[in-house]
């Protein structure tokens, strides 16, 4: 005879094999076992407080739930798909051990508020872990930037060489993007930080559930205002998936640059061997797989956001079984975000820079053509449009003869325009000088790099203080 379901009273037939197979979520939601046990322990304490359980009964339930947690951790726990999900698996084991007492735990609770609470607890914890990892990535960007203030590399627009920049400026550009991610993950964590227990199936419960007690016991930021909304919405998941997608989009852009700049044609960067793989046929190959995989996983993570958005679309108020599907992209995204943060951090800290190759491109790419045009404006009082035209001619002349701005002979320059033969020409095209002329706040000059580094460090310190993250040496508690 098939086992009777925990909800089986009104049924005269057991669920079909199809119903079991399509309905189970235990294959993936066992991930929530810790939060389910934590939530159930608090719920049992609240039931004691309002007189539904005696002190002794509550203690037995709490001890047994902890024991079940240990069974799951040690691999002894037997998960059966007939139990559908993690909530019923734990409850049915509790009843196996405690008999009728176990059956009291689900008083004043529905799986609808239970699952919503579990996921919120899970998200709070995991976002905290993600924040710790992200904090150390921010430290890595800073460290790299500090070491590379004196290296000049090409800055691109349209992937065409544009102007020289200090490498620190480049690394800091990624620092600020990830800092925004950090702040946005924090805000996603706040979204999740809510007590929903007491909402029941959708309308609240017929018991004097002490929600203030539960809020304190579970250390949650606030209590949901509307029971329907509480079991109905998945905004905290959506927000987390959006911020994860944003992080991944940032990561994928950096990965693309790593892939490009470590290729033979650029050779500005070299990745440590440990983050690359060889080819089974071509002995010379060293492939930037970590960067490529993170770039590839971006599709998966953004797909996860789309998955939950589409899953929610048009669902009527309160709980729908559709929502069970939210956990698949959620758990996967948590794992992928952690992997990517670690991957980027290792690539950043292990990245070797080859300044001479960057200078080669800066020269052949006419990167200081704008500086030359500006020199004509400042020193020779030539209107900018005219100076732009003169330097354009010069570039054209160089290109057709295989020269760059540094190698073209003085006489040849004079042929384009007399002022280009002026001795001031040489100073006007120096790469470092080009950077240092961008001495506006946020610019790439050396003094502004120092300023930016100072601001970035101050911002990190603020975050460290605000969220009690200890420095990279110690453990971080966000
Ligand atoms: N496994 C379910 C989920 O993840 C739990 C809630 C089930 N609720 C229900 N009324 N069937 O969504």
CSV table of C-alpha atoms and ligand atoms in Angstrom, one decimal:
chain,number,residue,atom,x,y,z
A,1,UNK,CA,0.0,0.0,0.0
A,2,UNK,CA,1.3,3.5,-0.8
A,3,UNK,CA,2.1,5.7,2.1
A,4,UNK,CA,-0.5,8.2,3.1
A,5,UNK,CA,0.4,11.9,2.5
A,6,UNK,CA,0.6,14.4,5.3
A,7,UNK,CA,-2.3,16.1,3.6
A,8,UNK,CA,-4.0,12.9,2.4
A,9,UNK,CA,-7.3,13.0,4.5
A,10,UNK,CA,-9.7,14.1,1.8
A,11,UNK,CA,-8.2,11.9,-0.9
A,12,UNK,CA,-9.3,8.4,-1.7
A,13,UNK,CA,-6.6,7.7,-4.2
A,14,UNK,CA,-2.8,8.2,-3.9
A,15,UNK,CA,-1.1,10.6,-6.3
A,16,UNK,CA,-0.1,9.0,-9.5
A,17,UNK,CA,3.5,8.4,-10.3
A,18,UNK,CA,3.4,11.4,-12.7
A,19,UNK,CA,2.0,13.6,-9.9
A,20,UNK,CA,4.8,12.5,-7.7
A,21,UNK,CA,7.5,13.1,-10.3
A,22,UNK,CA,6.3,16.4,-11.5
A,23,UNK,CA,5.4,17.7,-8.1
A,24,UNK,CA,8.5,16.8,-6.1
A,25,UNK,CA,11.0,19.5,-5.2
A,26,UNK,CA,13.0,17.5,-2.7
A,27,UNK,CA,15.7,16.9,-5.4
A,28,UNK,CA,16.6,20.6,-5.2
A,29,UNK,CA,15.0,22.2,-2.1
A,30,UNK,CA,16.9,20.0,0.3
A,31,UNK,CA,19.3,23.0,0.1
A,32,UNK,CA,16.9,24.7,2.5
A,33,UNK,CA,17.1,22.1,5.3
A,34,UNK,CA,19.0,24.3,7.7
A,35,UNK,CA,16.6,27.2,7.3
A,36,UNK,CA,13.6,24.9,7.5
A,37,UNK,CA,14.9,23.6,10.8
A,38,UNK,CA,15.7,27.0,12.2
A,39,UNK,CA,12.2,28.3,11.2
A,40,UNK,CA,10.5,25.3,12.7
A,41,UNK,CA,12.4,25.6,16.0
A,42,UNK,CA,11.3,29.3,16.3
A,43,UNK,CA,7.8,28.3,15.4
A,44,UNK,CA,7.8,25.6,18.1
A,45,UNK,CA,9.1,28.1,20.6
A,46,UNK,CA,6.3,30.5,19.6
A,47,UNK,CA,3.7,27.6,20.0
A,48,UNK,CA,4.9,27.1,23.5
A,49,UNK,CA,4.7,30.8,24.3
A,50,UNK,CA,1.0,30.8,23.2
A,51,UNK,CA,0.3,27.6,25.1
A,52,UNK,CA,-0.1,25.2,22.2
A,53,UNK,CA,3.0,23.2,23.2
A,54,UNK,CA,4.2,22.5,26.8
A,55,UNK,CA,7.7,23.4,27.6
A,56,UNK,CA,8.6,19.7,27.6
A,57,UNK,CA,6.9,19.1,24.3
A,58,UNK,CA,8.7,22.0,22.7
A,59,UNK,CA,12.1,20.8,24.0
A,60,UNK,CA,11.5,17.4,22.5
A,61,UNK,CA,10.6,18.9,19.2
A,62,UNK,CA,13.6,21.3,19.2
A,63,UNK,CA,16.0,18.5,20.1
A,64,UNK,CA,14.6,16.2,17.5
A,65,UNK,CA,14.7,18.8,14.8
A,66,UNK,CA,18.4,19.4,15.6
A,67,UNK,CA,18.9,15.6,15.5
A,68,UNK,CA,17.3,15.5,12.0
A,69,UNK,CA,19.7,18.3,11.0
A,70,UNK,CA,22.6,16.1,12.0
A,71,UNK,CA,21.1,13.1,10.1
A,72,UNK,CA,20.9,15.2,7.0
A,73,UNK,CA,24.4,16.5,7.4
A,74,UNK,CA,25.9,13.1,7.9
A,75,UNK,CA,24.1,11.7,4.9
A,76,UNK,CA,22.0,9.3,7.0
A,77,UNK,CA,18.7,11.0,6.2
A,78,UNK,CA,16.7,9.2,3.6
A,79,UNK,CA,15.0,11.6,1.2
A,80,UNK,CA,12.0,10.1,-0.5
A,81,UNK,CA,10.3,11.8,-3.4
A,82,UNK,CA,6.9,10.8,-2.0
A,83,UNK,CA,7.5,13.4,0.7
A,84,UNK,CA,7.5,16.0,-2.0
A,85,UNK,CA,9.7,18.7,-0.5
A,86,UNK,CA,12.1,19.5,2.3
A,87,UNK,CA,9.3,20.8,4.6
A,88,UNK,CA,7.3,17.5,4.5
A,89,UNK,CA,10.5,15.4,4.6
A,90,UNK,CA,11.5,17.0,7.9
A,91,UNK,CA,8.0,17.0,9.3
A,92,UNK,CA,7.4,13.3,8.4
A,93,UNK,CA,10.8,12.3,10.0
A,94,UNK,CA,9.8,14.3,13.1
A,95,UNK,CA,6.6,12.4,13.3
A,96,UNK,CA,8.4,9.1,12.7
A,97,UNK,CA,10.5,9.8,15.8
A,98,UNK,CA,8.0,11.6,18.1
A,99,UNK,CA,4.7,10.1,17.0
A,100,UNK,CA,1.6,12.3,17.6
A,101,UNK,CA,3.8,15.1,19.2
A,102,UNK,CA,5.5,15.6,15.8
A,103,UNK,CA,2.0,16.2,14.3
A,104,UNK,CA,1.5,19.3,16.4
A,105,UNK,CA,4.3,21.3,14.8
A,106,UNK,CA,2.4,22.4,11.8
A,107,UNK,CA,-0.3,24.1,14.0
A,108,UNK,CA,-0.8,27.7,12.9
A,109,UNK,CA,1.4,27.3,9.8
A,110,UNK,CA,1.1,26.6,6.1
A,111,UNK,CA,3.8,25.5,3.7
A,112,UNK,CA,3.1,28.7,1.9
A,113,UNK,CA,4.4,30.9,4.7
A,114,UNK,CA,6.9,28.3,5.6
A,115,UNK,CA,8.6,28.1,2.2
A,116,UNK,CA,8.6,31.9,1.8
A,117,UNK,CA,10.3,32.2,5.2
A,118,UNK,CA,12.8,29.6,4.5
A,119,UNK,CA,13.9,31.2,1.3
A,120,UNK,CA,14.2,34.6,3.0
A,121,UNK,CA,16.4,33.1,5.7
A,122,UNK,CA,18.5,31.4,3.0
A,123,UNK,CA,18.9,34.5,1.0
A,124,UNK,CA,19.9,36.6,4.0
A,125,UNK,CA,22.6,34.1,4.8
A,126,UNK,CA,23.8,33.6,1.3
A,127,UNK,CA,23.9,37.3,0.4
A,128,UNK,CA,25.9,37.8,3.5
A,129,UNK,CA,28.4,35.2,2.3
A,130,UNK,CA,28.4,36.8,-1.1
A,131,UNK,CA,29.1,40.2,0.4
A,132,UNK,CA,32.1,38.9,2.3
A,133,UNK,CA,33.5,37.5,-1.0
A,134,UNK,CA,32.8,40.6,-2.8
A,135,UNK,CA,34.5,42.7,-0.2
A,136,UNK,CA,37.7,40.8,-0.8
A,137,UNK,CA,37.3,41.3,-4.5
A,138,UNK,CA,37.1,45.0,-3.9
A,139,UNK,CA,40.3,44.8,-1.9
A,140,UNK,CA,42.0,43.0,-4.8
A,141,UNK,CA,41.0,45.7,-7.3
A,142,UNK,CA,42.4,48.3,-4.9
A,143,UNK,CA,45.7,46.4,-4.4
A,144,UNK,CA,46.1,46.0,-8.1
A,145,UNK,CA,45.3,49.7,-8.8
A,146,UNK,CA,47.8,50.8,-6.2
A,147,UNK,CA,50.6,48.8,-7.8
A,148,UNK,CA,49.9,50.0,-11.3
A,149,UNK,CA,49.6,53.8,-11.1
A,150,UNK,CA,52.9,54.2,-13.1
A,151,UNK,CA,51.9,51.9,-15.9
A,152,UNK,CA,50.2,53.4,-18.9
A,153,UNK,CA,47.9,51.3,-21.1
A,154,UNK,CA,45.6,52.2,-24.0
A,155,UNK,CA,42.1,53.2,-23.3
A,156,UNK,CA,39.6,52.2,-25.9
A,157,UNK,CA,36.3,53.4,-27.3
A,158,UNK,CA,34.6,51.2,-30.0
A,159,UNK,CA,37.6,48.9,-29.2
A,160,UNK,CA,39.8,51.3,-31.2
A,161,UNK,CA,42.7,52.9,-29.4
A,162,UNK,CA,41.5,56.2,-28.0
A,163,UNK,CA,43.7,57.8,-25.3
A,164,UNK,CA,46.4,56.7,-22.8
A,165,UNK,CA,45.2,55.9,-19.3
A,166,UNK,CA,47.0,54.8,-16.2
A,167,UNK,CA,46.4,51.1,-15.5
A,168,UNK,CA,45.2,52.0,-12.0
A,169,UNK,CA,42.4,54.0,-13.6
A,170,UNK,CA,41.4,50.9,-15.5
A,171,UNK,CA,41.4,48.6,-12.5
A,172,UNK,CA,39.5,51.2,-10.4
A,173,UNK,CA,36.8,51.5,-13.1
A,174,UNK,CA,36.0,47.8,-12.2
A,175,UNK,CA,36.3,48.6,-8.5
A,176,UNK,CA,33.5,51.2,-8.7
A,177,UNK,CA,31.2,48.9,-10.7
A,178,UNK,CA,31.6,46.1,-8.1
A,179,UNK,CA,31.2,48.6,-5.3
A,180,UNK,CA,27.7,49.4,-6.7
A,181,UNK,CA,27.1,45.7,-6.9
A,182,UNK,CA,28.0,45.5,-3.2
A,183,UNK,CA,25.5,48.2,-2.3
A,184,UNK,CA,22.8,46.6,-4.4
A,185,UNK,CA,23.4,43.1,-2.9
A,186,UNK,CA,22.9,44.8,0.5
A,187,UNK,CA,19.7,46.3,-0.6
A,188,UNK,CA,18.5,42.8,-1.9
A,189,UNK,CA,19.4,41.4,1.5
A,190,UNK,CA,17.2,44.1,3.1
A,191,UNK,CA,14.3,43.0,0.9
A,192,UNK,CA,14.7,39.4,2.2
A,193,UNK,CA,15.0,40.5,5.8
A,194,UNK,CA,11.3,40.1,6.8
A,195,UNK,CA,9.1,37.8,8.9
A,196,UNK,CA,6.3,36.2,7.0
A,197,UNK,CA,5.4,33.4,9.4
A,198,UNK,CA,1.9,34.0,10.7
A,199,UNK,CA,0.6,34.6,7.2
A,200,UNK,CA,-0.6,31.0,7.0
A,201,UNK,CA,-1.9,29.9,3.6
A,202,UNK,CA,-2.9,33.4,2.6
A,203,UNK,CA,-5.2,35.0,5.1
A,204,UNK,CA,-3.4,34.8,8.5
A,205,UNK,CA,-4.0,32.0,11.1
A,206,UNK,CA,-6.7,31.2,13.6
A,207,UNK,CA,-4.2,31.3,16.5
A,208,UNK,CA,-2.7,34.1,18.5
A,209,UNK,CA,0.6,33.7,16.7
A,210,UNK,CA,3.1,36.0,18.3
A,211,UNK,CA,4.8,37.5,15.3
A,212,UNK,CA,7.0,39.9,17.4
A,213,UNK,CA,8.4,36.9,19.2
A,214,UNK,CA,9.1,35.2,15.9
A,215,UNK,CA,10.7,38.3,14.4
A,216,UNK,CA,13.1,38.6,17.4
A,217,UNK,CA,13.8,34.8,17.5
A,218,UNK,CA,14.7,34.7,13.8
A,219,UNK,CA,16.5,38.1,14.0
A,220,UNK,CA,14.5,39.6,11.1
A,221,UNK,CA,14.4,43.3,10.2
A,222,UNK,CA,10.6,43.7,10.0
A,223,UNK,CA,7.2,42.0,9.9
A,224,UNK,CA,5.2,41.7,6.7
A,225,UNK,CA,2.1,43.9,6.6
A,226,UNK,CA,-0.2,41.8,4.5
A,227,UNK,CA,-0.5,38.0,4.6
A,228,UNK,CA,-1.6,37.7,1.0
A,229,UNK,CA,1.2,39.8,-0.3
A,230,UNK,CA,3.7,37.9,2.0
A,231,UNK,CA,3.0,34.5,0.4
A,232,UNK,CA,2.4,35.9,-3.0
A,233,UNK,CA,5.5,37.9,-3.8
A,234,UNK,CA,9.0,36.8,-4.8
A,235,UNK,CA,10.5,40.3,-5.1
A,236,UNK,CA,13.4,39.5,-2.9
A,237,UNK,CA,14.3,36.7,-5.2
A,238,UNK,CA,13.9,38.8,-8.3
A,239,UNK,CA,16.0,41.6,-6.8
A,240,UNK,CA,18.7,39.1,-5.9
A,241,UNK,CA,18.6,37.7,-9.4
A,242,UNK,CA,18.8,41.1,-10.9
A,243,UNK,CA,21.7,42.2,-8.9
A,244,UNK,CA,23.4,38.9,-9.6
A,245,UNK,CA,22.8,39.5,-13.3
A,246,UNK,CA,24.2,43.0,-13.0
A,247,UNK,CA,27.3,41.7,-11.3
A,248,UNK,CA,27.7,39.0,-14.0
A,249,UNK,CA,27.3,41.6,-16.7
A,250,UNK,CA,30.2,43.6,-15.1
A,251,UNK,CA,32.2,40.4,-14.7
A,252,UNK,CA,31.6,39.3,-18.3
A,253,UNK,CA,33.0,42.6,-19.6
A,254,UNK,CA,36.1,42.3,-17.6
A,255,UNK,CA,36.5,38.7,-18.7
A,256,UNK,CA,36.2,39.8,-22.3
A,257,UNK,CA,39.0,42.3,-21.7
A,258,UNK,CA,41.2,39.6,-20.0
A,259,UNK,CA,40.6,37.3,-23.0
A,260,UNK,CA,41.4,40.0,-25.5
A,261,UNK,CA,44.4,41.6,-23.7
A,262,UNK,CA,46.0,38.3,-22.9
A,263,UNK,CA,45.8,37.2,-26.6
A,264,UNK,CA,49.0,37.2,-28.6
A,265,UNK,CA,47.9,40.3,-30.6
A,266,UNK,CA,47.6,42.4,-27.5
A,267,UNK,CA,49.8,40.7,-24.9
A,268,UNK,CA,49.2,43.4,-22.3
A,269,UNK,CA,48.2,40.9,-19.6
A,270,UNK,CA,49.3,37.4,-18.7
A,271,UNK,CA,47.1,35.0,-16.6
A,272,UNK,CA,48.8,32.6,-14.2
A,273,UNK,CA,49.0,29.1,-15.6
A,274,UNK,CA,46.8,27.9,-12.8
A,275,UNK,CA,43.8,29.7,-14.2
A,276,UNK,CA,44.2,28.5,-17.8
A,277,UNK,CA,44.1,25.2,-19.6
A,278,UNK,CA,45.9,23.6,-22.5
A,279,UNK,CA,44.7,22.1,-25.7
A,280,UNK,CA,44.6,18.3,-26.3
A,281,UNK,CA,45.9,18.8,-29.8
A,282,UNK,CA,47.8,22.1,-30.0
A,283,UNK,CA,50.8,22.1,-27.7
A,284,UNK,CA,51.4,25.8,-27.7
A,285,UNK,CA,47.9,26.8,-26.4
A,286,UNK,CA,47.1,28.4,-23.1
A,287,UNK,CA,43.4,29.1,-23.0
A,288,UNK,CA,41.8,31.7,-20.6
A,289,UNK,CA,39.0,29.2,-19.5
A,290,UNK,CA,38.1,30.9,-16.2
A,291,UNK,CA,37.4,34.2,-18.0
A,292,UNK,CA,35.5,32.4,-20.8
A,293,UNK,CA,33.4,30.3,-18.4
A,294,UNK,CA,32.4,33.4,-16.4
A,295,UNK,CA,31.5,35.1,-19.6
A,296,UNK,CA,29.5,32.0,-20.6
A,297,UNK,CA,27.8,31.7,-17.2
A,298,UNK,CA,26.4,35.2,-17.7
A,299,UNK,CA,23.8,33.7,-20.0
A,300,UNK,CA,22.9,31.2,-17.3
A,301,UNK,CA,22.5,33.8,-14.6
A,302,UNK,CA,20.6,36.3,-16.7
A,303,UNK,CA,18.5,33.4,-17.9
A,304,UNK,CA,17.7,32.7,-14.2
A,305,UNK,CA,16.3,36.2,-13.8
A,306,UNK,CA,14.2,35.8,-16.9
A,307,UNK,CA,13.0,32.4,-15.6
A,308,UNK,CA,11.6,33.8,-12.4
A,309,UNK,CA,10.2,37.0,-14.1
A,310,UNK,CA,8.3,34.8,-16.6
A,311,UNK,CA,7.3,32.3,-13.9
A,312,UNK,CA,5.6,35.1,-11.9
A,313,UNK,CA,3.9,36.8,-14.8
A,314,UNK,CA,0.2,36.7,-14.7
A,315,UNK,CA,0.0,34.4,-11.6
A,316,UNK,CA,-3.1,35.3,-9.5
A,317,UNK,CA,-2.8,36.6,-6.0
A,318,UNK,CA,-1.3,34.5,-3.1
A,319,UNK,CA,0.5,31.2,-3.5
A,320,UNK,CA,0.6,29.2,-6.7
A,321,UNK,CA,2.5,26.0,-7.2
A,322,UNK,CA,4.4,27.6,-10.1
A,323,UNK,CA,6.5,29.3,-7.5
A,324,UNK,CA,8.1,26.1,-6.5
A,325,UNK,CA,10.2,26.5,-9.7
A,326,UNK,CA,11.8,29.7,-8.3
A,327,UNK,CA,14.4,27.7,-6.3
A,328,UNK,CA,16.2,26.1,-9.2
A,329,UNK,CA,17.6,29.4,-10.6
A,330,UNK,CA,18.0,30.8,-7.1
A,331,UNK,CA,20.3,28.1,-5.8
A,332,UNK,CA,22.2,27.9,-9.0
A,333,UNK,CA,22.7,31.7,-9.1
A,334,UNK,CA,24.0,31.8,-5.6
A,335,UNK,CA,26.6,29.1,-6.5
A,336,UNK,CA,27.5,30.8,-9.8
A,337,UNK,CA,27.9,34.3,-8.2
A,338,UNK,CA,30.3,32.9,-5.6
A,339,UNK,CA,32.3,31.1,-8.2
A,340,UNK,CA,32.6,34.2,-10.4
A,341,UNK,CA,33.6,36.5,-7.6
A,342,UNK,CA,36.4,34.0,-6.6
A,343,UNK,CA,37.4,33.6,-10.3
A,344,UNK,CA,37.6,37.3,-10.9
A,345,UNK,CA,39.5,37.9,-7.7
A,346,UNK,CA,42.1,35.2,-8.5
A,347,UNK,CA,42.5,36.6,-12.1
A,348,UNK,CA,42.9,40.2,-10.8
A,349,UNK,CA,45.5,39.3,-8.2
A,350,UNK,CA,47.4,36.9,-10.4
A,351,UNK,CA,47.4,39.1,-13.5
A,352,UNK,CA,50.8,40.1,-14.8
A,353,UNK,CA,51.1,43.3,-16.8
A,354,UNK,CA,53.5,43.9,-19.7
A,355,UNK,CA,53.9,47.7,-20.0
A,356,UNK,CA,56.2,47.6,-23.0
A,357,UNK,CA,53.5,45.9,-25.1
A,358,UNK,CA,50.9,48.5,-24.0
A,359,UNK,CA,53.3,51.2,-25.1
A,360,UNK,CA,53.8,49.6,-28.5
A,361,UNK,CA,50.1,49.8,-29.1
A,362,UNK,CA,49.8,53.3,-27.7
A,363,UNK,CA,52.4,54.4,-30.2
A,364,UNK,CA,51.1,52.5,-33.2
A,365,UNK,CA,47.5,53.5,-32.3
A,366,UNK,CA,48.3,57.3,-32.4
A,367,UNK,CA,46.9,57.5,-28.9
A,368,UNK,CA,48.2,61.1,-28.3
A,369,UNK,CA,46.7,62.6,-31.5
A,370,UNK,CA,44.2,64.5,-29.4
A,371,UNK,CA,46.9,65.9,-27.2
A,372,UNK,CA,48.7,67.1,-30.3
A,373,UNK,CA,45.6,68.8,-31.5
A,374,UNK,CA,45.1,70.4,-28.1
A,375,UNK,CA,48.8,71.6,-28.1
A,376,UNK,CA,48.1,73.4,-31.4
A,377,UNK,CA,45.1,75.1,-29.7
A,378,UNK,CA,47.0,76.1,-26.5
A,379,UNK,CA,50.4,77.0,-27.9
A,380,UNK,CA,49.7,78.0,-31.5
A,381,UNK,CA,46.2,79.5,-31.0
A,382,UNK,CA,44.9,77.4,-33.8
A,383,UNK,CA,41.1,76.8,-33.6
A,384,UNK,CA,40.3,73.2,-32.5
A,385,UNK,CA,38.5,72.2,-35.7
A,386,UNK,CA,41.5,73.3,-37.7
A,387,UNK,CA,44.0,71.6,-35.4
A,388,UNK,CA,41.9,68.4,-35.6
A,389,UNK,CA,42.1,68.6,-39.4
A,390,UNK,CA,45.9,69.2,-39.3
A,391,UNK,CA,46.6,66.2,-37.0
A,392,UNK,CA,44.2,64.1,-39.0
A,393,UNK,CA,46.3,64.8,-42.1
A,394,UNK,CA,49.4,63.9,-40.1
A,395,UNK,CA,47.9,60.6,-39.0
A,396,UNK,CA,47.0,59.8,-42.6
A,397,UNK,CA,50.5,60.7,-43.8
A,398,UNK,CA,52.1,58.5,-41.1
A,399,UNK,CA,49.7,55.6,-41.8
A,400,UNK,CA,50.5,55.5,-45.5
A,401,UNK,CA,54.3,55.4,-44.8
A,402,UNK,CA,54.4,53.1,-41.8
A,403,UNK,CA,55.3,55.8,-39.3
A,404,UNK,CA,53.7,56.7,-36.0
A,405,UNK,CA,53.6,60.1,-34.3
A,406,UNK,CA,57.0,59.3,-32.6
A,407,UNK,CA,58.9,58.0,-35.6
A,408,UNK,CA,57.8,60.4,-38.4
A,409,UNK,CA,60.8,62.6,-39.2
A,410,UNK,CA,60.6,66.3,-38.4
A,411,UNK,CA,60.9,67.3,-42.1
A,412,UNK,CA,58.0,65.1,-43.0
A,413,UNK,CA,55.9,66.7,-40.3
A,414,UNK,CA,56.7,70.1,-41.6
A,415,UNK,CA,55.2,69.1,-45.0
A,416,UNK,CA,51.8,68.7,-43.4
A,417,UNK,CA,52.0,72.0,-41.5
A,418,UNK,CA,54.9,74.2,-40.5
A,419,UNK,CA,53.9,74.2,-36.8
A,420,UNK,CA,54.3,70.5,-36.7
A,421,UNK,CA,58.1,70.9,-37.2
A,422,UNK,CA,58.2,73.0,-34.0
A,423,UNK,CA,60.4,71.5,-31.2
A,424,UNK,CA,57.4,71.6,-28.8
A,425,UNK,CA,55.9,68.7,-30.9
A,426,UNK,CA,57.8,66.0,-29.0
A,427,UNK,CA,56.6,67.1,-25.6
A,428,UNK,CA,53.0,67.2,-26.8
A,429,UNK,CA,52.8,63.5,-27.6
A,430,UNK,CA,54.4,62.0,-24.4
A,431,UNK,CA,52.1,59.2,-23.0
A,432,UNK,CA,52.5,60.0,-19.3
A,433,UNK,CA,52.0,63.7,-19.9
A,434,UNK,CA,48.8,62.9,-21.8
A,435,UNK,CA,47.5,61.1,-18.7
A,436,UNK,CA,48.6,63.8,-16.3
A,437,UNK,CA,46.9,66.5,-18.3
A,438,UNK,CA,43.6,64.9,-17.4
A,439,UNK,CA,43.8,66.4,-14.0
A,440,UNK,CA,40.1,66.8,-13.3
A,441,UNK,CA,38.5,64.9,-10.5
A,442,UNK,CA,37.7,61.4,-11.8
A,443,UNK,CA,40.4,61.8,-14.5
A,444,UNK,CA,43.5,59.6,-15.2
A,445,UNK,CA,46.3,62.0,-14.0
A,446,UNK,CA,48.7,60.8,-11.3
A,447,UNK,CA,47.4,63.2,-8.6
A,448,UNK,CA,43.8,62.2,-9.4
A,449,UNK,CA,44.8,58.5,-9.2
A,450,UNK,CA,46.0,59.1,-5.7
A,451,UNK,CA,42.8,61.0,-4.9
A,452,UNK,CA,40.7,58.2,-6.3
A,453,UNK,CA,42.6,55.5,-4.4
A,454,UNK,CA,42.1,57.5,-1.2
A,455,UNK,CA,38.3,57.8,-1.9
A,456,UNK,CA,38.0,54.1,-2.8
A,457,UNK,CA,39.8,53.2,0.4
A,458,UNK,CA,37.6,55.5,2.5
A,459,UNK,CA,34.5,54.0,0.9
A,460,UNK,CA,35.7,50.5,1.7
A,461,UNK,CA,36.4,51.5,5.3
A,462,UNK,CA,32.9,52.9,5.6
A,463,UNK,CA,31.5,49.6,4.4
A,464,UNK,CA,33.8,47.7,6.7
A,465,UNK,CA,32.5,49.8,9.6
A,466,UNK,CA,28.9,49.7,8.6
A,467,UNK,CA,28.7,46.0,8.1
A,468,UNK,CA,31.4,44.9,10.6
A,469,UNK,CA,33.5,43.3,7.9
A,470,UNK,CA,36.9,42.8,9.3
A,471,UNK,CA,39.9,43.3,7.1
A,472,UNK,CA,40.9,40.6,4.7
A,473,UNK,CA,43.2,39.0,7.3
A,474,UNK,CA,40.4,38.2,9.7
A,475,UNK,CA,37.0,36.6,9.3
A,476,UNK,CA,34.3,38.8,7.8
A,477,UNK,CA,30.9,39.1,9.4
A,478,UNK,CA,28.6,41.2,7.4
B,1,LIG,N1,7.4,22.8,-2.3
B,1,LIG,C1,6.6,24.0,-2.3
B,1,LIG,C2,7.3,25.2,-2.9
B,1,LIG,O1,8.5,25.2,-3.0
B,1,LIG,C3,6.2,24.3,-0.9
B,1,LIG,C4,4.8,25.0,-0.8
B,1,LIG,C5,3.8,24.1,-1.2
B,1,LIG,N2,2.5,24.6,-0.9
B,1,LIG,C6,1.4,24.0,-1.4
B,1,LIG,N3,0.3,24.6,-1.1
B,1,LIG,N4,1.4,23.0,-2.1
B,1,LIG,O2,6.7,26.1,-3.4
